[in-house]
Tab-separated table of N, CA and C in Angstrom:
chain	number	residue	atom	x	y	z
P	1	UNK	N	22.026	47.036	89.136
P	1	UNK	CA	22.124	45.617	89.400
P	1	UNK	C	22.849	44.946	88.247
P	2	UNK	N	23.489	43.857	88.529
P	2	UNK	CA	24.259	43.154	87.507
P	2	UNK	C	23.357	42.137	86.820
P	3	UNK	N	23.073	42.349	85.524
P	3	UNK	CA	22.193	41.448	84.799
P	3	UNK	C	22.972	40.514	83.889
P	4	UNK	N	24.250	40.382	84.119
P	4	UNK	CA	25.091	39.560	83.252
P	4	UNK	C	25.256	38.158	83.821
P	5	UNK	N	25.473	37.218	82.954
P	5	UNK	CA	25.675	35.825	83.343
P	5	UNK	C	27.172	35.608	83.454
P	6	UNK	N	27.660	35.370	84.666
P	6	UNK	CA	29.089	35.111	84.891
P	6	UNK	C	29.223	33.908	85.795
P	7	UNK	N	28.830	32.764	85.321
P	7	UNK	CA	28.922	31.562	86.135
P	7	UNK	C	27.789	31.437	87.132
P	8	UNK	N	26.918	32.436	87.204
P	8	UNK	CA	25.754	32.387	88.074
P	8	UNK	C	24.538	32.752	87.270
P	9	UNK	N	23.465	33.053	87.968
P	9	UNK	CA	22.235	33.378	87.271
P	9	UNK	C	22.111	34.847	86.928
P	10	UNK	N	22.921	35.702	87.541
P	10	UNK	CA	22.829	37.124	87.243
P	10	UNK	C	21.438	37.628	87.531
P	11	UNK	N	20.832	38.322	86.576
P	11	UNK	CA	19.490	38.860	86.737
P	11	UNK	C	18.432	37.994	86.102
P	12	UNK	N	18.693	36.709	85.956
P	12	UNK	CA	17.753	35.802	85.322
P	12	UNK	C	16.465	35.723	86.132
P	13	UNK	N	15.326	35.779	85.435
P	13	UNK	CA	14.026	35.700	86.090
P	13	UNK	C	13.268	34.493	85.563
P	14	UNK	N	12.442	33.946	86.415
P	14	UNK	CA	11.524	32.888	86.024
P	14	UNK	C	10.122	33.438	86.223
P	15	UNK	N	9.314	33.354	85.172
P	15	UNK	CA	7.944	33.845	85.258
P	15	UNK	C	6.993	32.684	85.047
P	16	UNK	N	5.971	32.627	85.845
P	16	UNK	CA	4.917	31.637	85.683
P	16	UNK	C	3.605	32.399	85.558
P	17	UNK	N	2.961	32.265	84.411
P	17	UNK	CA	1.730	32.995	84.136
P	17	UNK	C	0.631	32.050	83.702
P	18	UNK	N	-0.563	32.474	83.959
P	18	UNK	CA	-1.743	31.804	83.412
P	18	UNK	C	-2.436	32.837	82.549
P	19	UNK	N	-2.554	32.551	81.242
P	19	UNK	CA	-3.212	33.462	80.310
P	19	UNK	C	-4.591	32.933	79.977
P	20	UNK	N	-5.536	33.846	79.847
P	20	UNK	CA	-6.892	33.467	79.498
P	20	UNK	C	-7.388	34.436	78.425
P	21	UNK	N	-7.760	33.892	77.269
P	21	UNK	CA	-8.264	34.718	76.173
P	21	UNK	C	-9.763	34.926	76.348
P	22	UNK	N	-10.230	36.134	76.041
P	22	UNK	CA	-11.649	36.439	76.137
P	22	UNK	C	-12.361	36.350	74.802
P	23	UNK	N	-11.626	36.053	73.747
P	23	UNK	CA	-12.262	35.786	72.462
P	23	UNK	C	-11.561	34.575	71.856
P	24	UNK	N	-12.237	33.847	70.985
P	24	UNK	CA	-11.671	32.585	70.493
P	24	UNK	C	-10.477	32.809	69.576
P	25	UNK	N	-9.549	31.835	69.599
P	25	UNK	CA	-8.449	31.850	68.650
P	25	UNK	C	-9.005	31.487	67.277
P	26	UNK	N	-8.718	32.282	66.284
P	26	UNK	CA	-9.156	32.003	64.923
P	26	UNK	C	-7.905	31.897	64.068
P	27	UNK	N	-7.675	30.699	63.534
P	27	UNK	CA	-6.488	30.415	62.737
P	27	UNK	C	-5.256	30.832	63.530
P	28	UNK	N	-4.401	31.683	62.981
P	28	UNK	CA	-3.177	32.073	63.680
P	28	UNK	C	-3.314	33.446	64.342
P	29	UNK	N	-4.521	33.998	64.357
P	29	UNK	CA	-4.723	35.327	64.930
P	29	UNK	C	-4.673	35.268	66.457
P	30	UNK	N	-3.964	36.221	67.020
P	30	UNK	CA	-3.919	36.316	68.488
P	30	UNK	C	-5.238	36.861	69.003
P	31	UNK	N	-5.605	36.511	70.248
P	31	UNK	CA	-6.851	37.053	70.797
P	31	UNK	C	-6.726	38.564	70.996
P	32	UNK	N	-7.839	39.264	70.850
P	32	UNK	CA	-7.832	40.717	71.004
P	32	UNK	C	-7.841	41.147	72.467
P	33	UNK	N	-8.368	40.309	73.343
P	33	UNK	CA	-8.405	40.626	74.775
P	33	UNK	C	-7.958	39.385	75.543
P	34	UNK	N	-6.927	39.544	76.371
P	34	UNK	CA	-6.539	38.431	77.229
P	34	UNK	C	-6.028	38.939	78.569
P	35	UNK	N	-6.152	38.065	79.550
P	35	UNK	CA	-5.751	38.368	80.915
P	35	UNK	C	-4.619	37.421	81.287
P	36	UNK	N	-3.573	37.947	81.892
P	36	UNK	CA	-2.467	37.111	82.355
P	36	UNK	C	-2.183	37.472	83.809
P	37	UNK	N	-1.999	36.436	84.616
P	37	UNK	CA	-1.673	36.640	86.023
P	37	UNK	C	-0.660	35.590	86.440
P	38	UNK	N	0.239	35.964	87.316
P	38	UNK	CA	1.235	35.017	87.779
P	38	UNK	C	2.255	35.688	88.662
P	39	UNK	N	3.444	35.070	88.718
P	39	UNK	CA	4.525	35.603	89.538
P	39	UNK	C	5.816	35.597	88.740
P	40	UNK	N	6.725	36.457	89.122
P	40	UNK	CA	8.078	36.484	88.585
P	40	UNK	C	9.026	36.286	89.763
P	41	UNK	N	9.956	35.356	89.618
P	41	UNK	CA	10.946	35.075	90.656
P	41	UNK	C	12.308	35.371	90.065
P	42	UNK	N	13.097	36.221	90.731
P	42	UNK	CA	14.431	36.514	90.216
P	42	UNK	C	15.467	35.657	90.925
P	43	UNK	N	16.705	35.731	90.447
P	43	UNK	CA	17.761	34.856	90.958
P	43	UNK	C	18.125	35.149	92.408
P	44	UNK	N	17.733	36.316	92.935
P	44	UNK	CA	18.012	36.612	94.341
P	44	UNK	C	16.905	36.089	95.256
P	45	UNK	N	15.876	35.480	94.663
P	45	UNK	CA	14.786	34.921	95.459
P	45	UNK	C	13.616	35.859	95.632
P	46	UNK	N	13.680	37.059	95.045
P	46	UNK	CA	12.574	38.003	95.141
P	46	UNK	C	11.379	37.521	94.334
P	47	UNK	N	10.184	37.652	94.917
P	47	UNK	CA	8.949	37.230	94.262
P	47	UNK	C	8.089	38.464	94.022
P	48	UNK	N	7.625	38.610	92.779
P	48	UNK	CA	6.833	39.765	92.397
P	48	UNK	C	5.557	39.295	91.716
P	49	UNK	N	4.377	39.632	92.268
P	49	UNK	CA	3.135	39.247	91.597
P	49	UNK	C	2.936	40.091	90.343
P	50	UNK	N	2.374	39.486	89.304
P	50	UNK	CA	2.128	40.180	88.042
P	50	UNK	C	0.695	39.917	87.610
P	51	UNK	N	0.045	40.937	87.053
P	51	UNK	CA	-1.295	40.771	86.512
P	51	UNK	C	-1.527	41.891	85.501
P	52	UNK	N	-2.032	41.520	84.316
P	52	UNK	CA	-2.307	42.528	83.303
P	52	UNK	C	-3.452	42.082	82.402
P	53	UNK	N	-4.174	43.067	81.870
P	53	UNK	CA	-5.220	42.857	80.891
P	53	UNK	C	-4.732	43.492	79.602
P	54	UNK	N	-4.670	42.712	78.532
P	54	UNK	CA	-4.182	43.203	77.243
P	54	UNK	C	-5.362	43.354	76.301
P	55	UNK	N	-5.461	44.527	75.674
P	55	UNK	CA	-6.533	44.819	74.740
P	55	UNK	C	-5.896	45.163	73.400
P	56	UNK	N	-6.120	44.312	72.403
P	56	UNK	CA	-5.524	44.536	71.095
P	56	UNK	C	-4.022	44.320	71.142
P	57	UNK	N	-3.336	44.893	70.180
P	57	UNK	CA	-1.886	44.723	70.099
P	57	UNK	C	-1.107	45.762	70.886
P	58	UNK	N	-1.783	46.830	71.338
P	58	UNK	CA	-1.034	47.962	71.869
P	58	UNK	C	-1.313	48.351	73.315
P	59	UNK	N	-2.482	48.047	73.851
P	59	UNK	CA	-2.878	48.575	75.156
P	59	UNK	C	-2.857	47.478	76.213
P	60	UNK	N	-2.235	47.816	77.346
P	60	UNK	CA	-2.196	46.909	78.496
P	60	UNK	C	-2.567	47.704	79.743
P	61	UNK	N	-3.400	47.100	80.570
P	61	UNK	CA	-3.702	47.666	81.874
P	61	UNK	C	-3.077	46.718	82.880
P	62	UNK	N	-2.012	47.189	83.530
P	62	UNK	CA	-1.296	46.361	84.497
P	62	UNK	C	-1.845	46.656	85.887
P	63	UNK	N	-2.304	45.595	86.566
P	63	UNK	CA	-2.833	45.760	87.919
P	63	UNK	C	-1.736	45.567	88.956
P	64	UNK	N	-0.827	44.643	88.703
P	64	UNK	CA	0.267	44.335	89.619
P	64	UNK	C	1.573	44.287	88.846
P	65	UNK	N	2.684	44.671	89.361
P	65	UNK	CA	2.919	45.140	90.718
P	65	UNK	C	2.503	46.589	90.936
P	66	UNK	N	2.485	47.435	89.890
P	66	UNK	CA	2.072	48.830	90.029
P	66	UNK	C	0.961	49.080	89.011
P	67	UNK	N	-0.226	49.528	89.462
P	67	UNK	CA	-1.298	49.798	88.501
P	67	UNK	C	-0.856	50.835	87.466
P	68	UNK	N	-0.854	50.403	86.201
P	68	UNK	CA	-0.300	51.231	85.129
P	68	UNK	C	-1.085	51.025	83.847
P	69	UNK	N	-1.300	52.096	83.113
P	69	UNK	CA	-1.846	52.030	81.762
P	69	UNK	C	-0.655	52.114	80.813
P	70	UNK	N	-0.549	51.158	79.884
P	70	UNK	CA	0.608	51.113	78.986
P	70	UNK	C	0.138	51.067	77.540
P	71	UNK	N	0.811	51.856	76.702
P	71	UNK	CA	0.616	51.792	75.256
P	71	UNK	C	1.969	51.479	74.644
P	72	UNK	N	2.029	50.436	73.824
P	72	UNK	CA	3.289	50.040	73.198
P	72	UNK	C	3.028	49.710	71.739
P	73	UNK	N	3.907	50.202	70.858
P	73	UNK	CA	3.760	49.911	69.439
P	73	UNK	C	5.134	49.713	68.815
P	74	UNK	N	5.227	48.728	67.931
P	74	UNK	CA	6.446	48.475	67.170
P	74	UNK	C	6.203	48.892	65.726
P	75	UNK	N	7.125	49.677	65.191
P	75	UNK	CA	7.019	50.137	63.808
P	75	UNK	C	8.215	49.594	63.043
P	76	UNK	N	7.949	48.847	61.974
P	76	UNK	CA	9.015	48.298	61.133
P	76	UNK	C	9.229	49.211	59.931
P	77	UNK	N	10.483	49.615	59.681
P	77	UNK	CA	10.733	50.468	58.519
P	77	UNK	C	10.440	49.733	57.207
P	78	UNK	N	10.594	48.420	57.212
P	78	UNK	CA	10.346	47.590	56.033
P	78	UNK	C	9.865	46.234	56.537
P	79	UNK	N	8.923	45.570	55.864
P	79	UNK	CA	8.388	44.301	56.384
P	79	UNK	C	9.439	43.222	56.652
P	80	UNK	N	10.539	43.211	55.921
P	80	UNK	CA	11.561	42.177	56.141
P	80	UNK	C	12.699	42.657	57.040
P	81	UNK	N	12.577	43.845	57.613
P	81	UNK	CA	13.629	44.416	58.441
P	81	UNK	C	13.745	43.694	59.777
P	82	UNK	N	14.985	43.523	60.261
P	82	UNK	CA	15.219	42.963	61.589
P	82	UNK	C	15.132	44.042	62.667
P	83	UNK	N	15.053	45.288	62.260
P	83	UNK	CA	14.991	46.401	63.204
P	83	UNK	C	13.565	46.898	63.353
P	84	UNK	N	13.230	47.354	64.551
P	84	UNK	CA	11.936	47.970	64.810
P	84	UNK	C	12.160	49.230	65.640
P	85	UNK	N	11.251	50.161	65.481
P	85	UNK	CA	11.205	51.329	66.349
P	85	UNK	C	10.114	51.027	67.369
P	86	UNK	N	10.510	50.981	68.644
P	86	UNK	CA	9.564	50.679	69.710
P	86	UNK	C	9.181	51.967	70.409
P	87	UNK	N	7.884	52.256	70.425
P	87	UNK	CA	7.377	53.406	71.174
P	87	UNK	C	6.592	52.868	72.353
P	88	UNK	N	6.751	53.515	73.491
P	88	UNK	CA	6.094	53.034	74.701
P	88	UNK	C	5.730	54.216	75.585
P	89	UNK	N	4.523	54.173	76.120
P	89	UNK	CA	4.049	55.159	77.086
P	89	UNK	C	3.523	54.394	78.293
P	90	UNK	N	4.053	54.685	79.471
P	90	UNK	CA	3.589	54.083	80.719
P	90	UNK	C	3.044	55.188	81.611
P	91	UNK	N	1.794	55.034	82.015
P	91	UNK	CA	1.173	55.993	82.919
P	91	UNK	C	0.668	55.252	84.152
P	92	UNK	N	1.453	55.260	85.250
P	92	UNK	CA	0.914	54.688	86.487
P	92	UNK	C	-0.385	55.412	86.838
P	93	UNK	N	-1.356	54.694	87.368
P	93	UNK	CA	-2.663	55.290	87.619
P	93	UNK	C	-2.592	56.468	88.576
P	94	UNK	N	-1.563	56.527	89.430
P	94	UNK	CA	-1.412	57.690	90.323
P	94	UNK	C	-1.157	58.968	89.529
P	95	UNK	N	-0.694	58.841	88.273
P	95	UNK	CA	-0.484	60.026	87.431
P	95	UNK	C	-1.790	60.753	87.154
P	96	UNK	N	-2.904	60.014	87.054
P	96	UNK	CA	-4.186	60.649	86.797
P	96	UNK	C	-4.625	61.494	87.985
P	97	UNK	N	-4.278	61.066	89.212
P	97	UNK	CA	-4.569	61.873	90.389
P	97	UNK	C	-3.731	63.142	90.375
P	98	UNK	N	-2.454	63.031	89.995
P	98	UNK	CA	-1.579	64.209	89.913
P	98	UNK	C	-2.101	65.188	88.863
P	99	UNK	N	-2.530	64.665	87.707
P	99	UNK	CA	-3.071	65.530	86.657
P	99	UNK	C	-4.335	66.244	87.118
P	100	UNK	N	-5.200	65.554	87.872
P	100	UNK	CA	-6.447	66.172	88.348
P	100	UNK	C	-6.170	67.301	89.345
P	101	UNK	N	-5.003	67.250	90.025
P	101	UNK	CA	-4.609	68.321	90.953
P	101	UNK	C	-3.801	69.410	90.250
P	102	UNK	N	-3.622	69.277	88.921
P	102	UNK	CA	-2.866	70.274	88.167
P	102	UNK	C	-1.365	70.094	88.264
P	103	UNK	N	-0.915	68.935	88.737
P	103	UNK	CA	0.520	68.665	88.872
P	103	UNK	C	1.036	67.917	87.644
P	104	UNK	N	2.330	68.053	87.421
P	104	UNK	CA	2.979	67.307	86.350
P	104	UNK	C	3.258	65.889	86.862
P	105	UNK	N	2.815	64.848	86.137
P	105	UNK	CA	3.068	63.474	86.607
P	105	UNK	C	4.562	63.189	86.703
P	106	UNK	N	4.979	62.658	87.854
P	106	UNK	CA	6.404	62.404	88.070
P	106	UNK	C	6.842	61.039	87.565
P	107	UNK	N	5.953	60.053	87.531
P	107	UNK	CA	6.363	58.701	87.189
P	107	UNK	C	5.925	58.263	85.796
P	108	UNK	N	5.415	59.187	85.001
P	108	UNK	CA	5.042	58.847	83.630
P	108	UNK	C	6.310	58.608	82.814
P	109	UNK	N	6.210	57.710	81.840
P	109	UNK	CA	7.366	57.376	81.004
P	109	UNK	C	6.937	57.375	79.542
P	110	UNK	N	7.704	58.081	78.720
P	110	UNK	CA	7.516	58.064	77.271
P	110	UNK	C	8.866	57.721	76.674
P	111	UNK	N	8.902	56.686	75.851
P	111	UNK	CA	10.182	56.266	75.287
P	111	UNK	C	10.071	55.833	73.838
P	112	UNK	N	11.138	56.050	73.108
P	112	UNK	CA	11.273	55.598	71.722
P	112	UNK	C	12.670	55.032	71.593
P	113	UNK	N	12.775	53.827	71.053
P	113	UNK	CA	14.102	53.255	70.857
P	113	UNK	C	14.127	52.378	69.615
P	114	UNK	N	15.285	52.323	69.003
P	114	UNK	CA	15.535	51.457	67.862
P	114	UNK	C	16.159	50.188	68.410
P	115	UNK	N	15.587	49.040	68.080
P	115	UNK	CA	16.121	47.787	68.604
P	115	UNK	C	15.941	46.671	67.589
P	116	UNK	N	16.641	45.568	67.834
P	116	UNK	CA	16.456	44.380	67.019
P	116	UNK	C	15.120	43.761	67.396
P	117	UNK	N	14.424	43.253	66.401
P	117	UNK	CA	13.136	42.634	66.654
P	117	UNK	C	13.317	41.301	67.369
P	118	UNK	N	12.256	40.811	67.980
P	118	UNK	CA	12.252	39.536	68.698
P	118	UNK	C	12.457	38.389	67.707
P	119	UNK	N	13.254	37.419	68.119
P	119	UNK	CA	13.459	36.181	67.354
P	119	UNK	C	14.003	36.435	65.957
P	120	UNK	N	15.050	37.233	65.869
P	120	UNK	CA	15.629	37.542	64.561
P	120	UNK	C	16.947	36.821	64.328
P	121	UNK	N	17.283	35.836	65.158
P	121	UNK	CA	18.495	35.050	64.942
P	121	UNK	C	19.741	35.770	65.407
P	122	UNK	N	20.827	35.566	64.682
P	122	UNK	CA	22.128	36.134	65.032
P	122	UNK	C	22.272	37.532	64.448
P	123	UNK	N	22.702	38.489	65.278
P	123	UNK	CA	22.933	39.844	64.792
P	123	UNK	C	23.975	40.545	65.655
P	124	UNK	N	24.533	41.597	65.100
P	124	UNK	CA	25.530	42.400	65.808
P	124	UNK	C	24.834	43.430	66.678
P	125	UNK	N	25.432	43.708	67.835
P	125	UNK	CA	24.943	44.756	68.723
P	125	UNK	C	26.074	45.764	68.921
P	126	UNK	N	25.808	46.811	69.693
P	126	UNK	CA	26.850	47.811	69.942
P	126	UNK	C	27.948	47.260	70.844
P	127	UNK	N	27.699	46.124	71.514
P	127	UNK	CA	28.690	45.534	72.424
P	127	UNK	C	29.323	44.259	71.903
P	128	UNK	N	28.721	43.622	70.898
P	128	UNK	CA	29.228	42.341	70.404
P	128	UNK	C	28.225	41.673	69.497
P	129	UNK	N	27.840	40.444	69.841
P	129	UNK	CA	26.839	39.732	69.057
P	129	UNK	C	25.747	39.213	69.984
P	130	UNK	N	24.583	38.962	69.407
P	130	UNK	CA	23.468	38.418	70.168
P	130	UNK	C	22.740	37.410	69.294
P	131	UNK	N	22.284	36.351	69.937
P	131	UNK	CA	21.447	35.361	69.274
P	131	UNK	C	20.101	35.390	69.972
P	132	UNK	N	19.037	35.625	69.212
P	132	UNK	CA	17.692	35.718	69.767
P	132	UNK	C	16.776	34.900	68.860
P	133	UNK	N	16.213	33.845	69.404
P	133	UNK	CA	15.370	32.980	68.580
P	133	UNK	C	14.258	32.365	69.409
P	134	UNK	N	13.150	32.094	68.753
P	134	UNK	CA	11.993	31.451	69.365
P	134	UNK	C	11.704	30.195	68.555
P	135	UNK	N	11.595	29.055	69.232
P	135	UNK	CA	11.446	27.783	68.546
P	135	UNK	C	10.257	27.025	69.125
P	136	UNK	N	9.429	26.470	68.243
P	136	UNK	CA	8.327	25.603	68.682
P	136	UNK	C	8.889	24.218	68.944
P	137	UNK	N	9.310	23.973	70.176
P	137	UNK	CA	9.943	22.692	70.496
P	137	UNK	C	8.942	21.618	70.888
P	138	UNK	N	7.748	22.035	71.277
P	138	UNK	CA	6.738	21.075	71.697
P	138	UNK	C	5.606	21.001	70.685
P	139	UNK	N	5.904	21.293	69.420
P	139	UNK	CA	4.850	21.341	68.411
P	139	UNK	C	3.920	22.486	68.742
P	140	UNK	N	2.618	22.252	68.672
P	140	UNK	CA	1.687	23.330	69.016
P	140	UNK	C	1.542	23.531	70.519
P	141	UNK	N	2.292	22.754	71.296
P	141	UNK	CA	2.096	22.758	72.749
P	141	UNK	C	3.060	23.646	73.520
P	142	UNK	N	3.917	24.381	72.855
P	142	UNK	CA	4.779	25.282	73.603
P	142	UNK	C	6.014	25.694	72.840
P	143	UNK	N	6.624	26.779	73.306
P	143	UNK	CA	7.799	27.332	72.649
P	143	UNK	C	8.888	27.620	73.677
P	144	UNK	N	10.114	27.727	73.167
P	144	UNK	CA	11.256	28.159	73.960
P	144	UNK	C	11.828	29.380	73.251
P	145	UNK	N	12.115	30.419	74.022
P	145	UNK	CA	12.759	31.603	73.457
P	145	UNK	C	14.030	31.873	74.245
P	146	UNK	N	15.117	32.079	73.519
P	146	UNK	CA	16.397	32.379	74.161
P	146	UNK	C	17.021	33.582	73.467
P	147	UNK	N	17.580	34.459	74.266
P	147	UNK	CA	18.355	35.590	73.759
P	147	UNK	C	19.639	35.636	74.585
P	148	UNK	N	20.748	35.346	73.928
P	148	UNK	CA	22.048	35.272	74.589
P	148	UNK	C	23.009	36.175	73.829
P	149	UNK	N	23.786	36.961	74.563
P	149	UNK	CA	24.738	37.865	73.935
P	149	UNK	C	26.147	37.632	74.437
P	150	UNK	N	27.103	37.959	73.583
P	150	UNK	CA	28.518	37.930	73.958
P	150	UNK	C	29.059	39.329	73.709
P	151	UNK	N	29.541	39.967	74.777
P	151	UNK	CA	30.146	41.294	74.661
P	151	UNK	C	31.641	41.124	74.429
P	152	UNK	N	32.157	41.820	73.422
P	152	UNK	CA	33.578	41.766	73.104
P	152	UNK	C	34.324	42.850	73.872
P	153	UNK	N	35.626	42.645	74.103
P	153	UNK	CA	36.407	43.709	74.758
P	153	UNK	C	36.477	44.932	73.853
P	154	UNK	N	36.564	46.095	74.469
P	154	UNK	CA	36.632	47.335	73.695
P	154	UNK	C	38.066	47.745	73.392
P	155	UNK	N	39.038	47.039	73.967
P	155	UNK	CA	40.452	47.315	73.668
P	155	UNK	C	41.209	45.990	73.655
P	156	UNK	N	42.310	45.969	72.943
P	156	UNK	CA	43.099	44.740	72.849
P	156	UNK	C	44.558	45.048	73.073
P	157	UNK	N	45.263	44.357	73.917
P	157	UNK	CA	44.748	43.317	74.804
P	157	UNK	C	43.876	43.940	75.883
P	158	UNK	N	42.897	43.185	76.360
P	158	UNK	CA	41.994	43.728	77.380
P	158	UNK	C	42.769	44.085	78.645
P	159	UNK	N	42.614	45.317	79.084
P	159	UNK	CA	43.287	45.772	80.299
P	159	UNK	C	42.372	45.536	81.493
P	160	UNK	N	42.954	45.163	82.589
P	160	UNK	CA	42.205	45.006	83.821
P	160	UNK	C	41.587	43.639	84.006
P	161	UNK	N	41.515	42.826	82.950
P	161	UNK	CA	40.882	41.514	83.088
P	161	UNK	C	41.673	40.627	84.048
P	162	UNK	N	42.991	40.674	83.952
P	162	UNK	CA	43.815	39.834	84.825
P	162	UNK	C	43.785	40.349	86.267
P	163	UNK	N	43.734	41.676	86.437
P	163	UNK	CA	43.760	42.230	87.792
P	163	UNK	C	42.446	42.014	88.540
P	164	UNK	N	41.307	42.181	87.871
P	164	UNK	CA	40.037	42.081	88.595
P	164	UNK	C	39.336	40.742	88.399
P	165	UNK	N	39.951	39.821	87.706
P	165	UNK	CA	39.405	38.475	87.557
P	165	UNK	C	38.235	38.356	86.600
P	166	UNK	N	37.953	39.405	85.823
P	166	UNK	CA	36.848	39.352	84.873
P	166	UNK	C	37.339	38.792	83.541
P	167	UNK	N	36.546	37.945	82.910
P	167	UNK	CA	36.949	37.426	81.601
P	167	UNK	C	36.860	38.527	80.538
P	168	UNK	N	37.657	38.432	79.477
P	168	UNK	CA	37.615	39.472	78.441
P	168	UNK	C	36.306	39.466	77.654
P	169	UNK	N	35.655	38.310	77.561
P	169	UNK	CA	34.372	38.221	76.875
P	169	UNK	C	33.291	38.022	77.924
P	170	UNK	N	32.214	38.778	77.806
P	170	UNK	CA	31.138	38.726	78.782
P	170	UNK	C	29.930	38.037	78.157
P	171	UNK	N	29.480	36.936	78.742
P	171	UNK	CA	28.301	36.217	78.279
P	171	UNK	C	27.092	36.721	79.054
P	172	UNK	N	26.051	37.131	78.319
P	172	UNK	CA	24.820	37.626	78.931
P	172	UNK	C	23.655	36.753	78.504
P	173	UNK	N	22.844	36.333	79.456
P	173	UNK	CA	21.580	35.673	79.148
P	173	UNK	C	20.511	36.749	79.291
P	174	UNK	N	20.043	37.263	78.159
P	174	UNK	CA	19.057	38.345	78.183
P	174	UNK	C	17.646	37.815	78.379
P	175	UNK	N	17.396	36.623	77.871
P	175	UNK	CA	16.062	36.048	78.019
P	175	UNK	C	16.146	34.543	77.837
P	176	UNK	N	15.445	33.828	78.676
P	176	UNK	CA	15.255	32.392	78.524
P	176	UNK	C	13.844	32.119	79.003
P	177	UNK	N	12.958	31.818	78.069
P	177	UNK	CA	11.559	31.617	78.459
P	177	UNK	C	10.992	30.364	77.817
P	178	UNK	N	10.127	29.722	78.569
P	178	UNK	CA	9.398	28.555	78.113
P	178	UNK	C	7.922	28.916	78.176
P	179	UNK	N	7.222	28.705	77.095
P	179	UNK	CA	5.797	28.981	77.069
P	179	UNK	C	5.084	27.662	76.804
P	180	UNK	N	4.269	27.256	77.750
P	180	UNK	CA	3.520	26.014	77.625
P	180	UNK	C	2.057	26.332	77.895
P	181	UNK	N	1.190	26.169	76.897
P	181	UNK	CA	-0.224	26.451	77.147
P	181	UNK	C	-0.830	25.421	78.097
P	182	UNK	N	-1.779	25.871	78.887
P	182	UNK	CA	-2.474	24.984	79.807
P	182	UNK	C	-3.948	24.975	79.448
P	183	UNK	N	-4.632	23.892	79.765
P	183	UNK	CA	-6.074	23.834	79.421
P	183	UNK	C	-6.901	24.803	80.232
């Protein structure tokens, strides 16, 4: 699917969630257990229900759209580094049935990737540049996060741009989110 912004919405999604913490907020500490439920609507009009229970910083039990146990951890090589190593394990609950029958789980996912951390400002990517920032625009009442990238041509002058009508620079909206707490 095309997730690039070219005068349209591309793969832009809108998510509406209701989060509920099961332990009190203390100073700036995030809650250790919270539940989030809502919907995600993509630019093609598809609606996907979402629901997950988060325990600590690493474990999520996703009930919708596919029941899945997820473990995710970010490792920073240095506290001031803009790079993180992201490790992720996704085990759809049907994998446990496959394991109990002695089968190898087909839909399990284990991944490790090096990526730029969230909200690290302007940085270079393998395709061009990206700006990723999170701003408290509503004071304590909400934030806006945007991640926008510009892909540069890989050859100069760009070949094929005039023939297929594609611009030489590709603008991508990777993320645009508004977070507003509700009572």
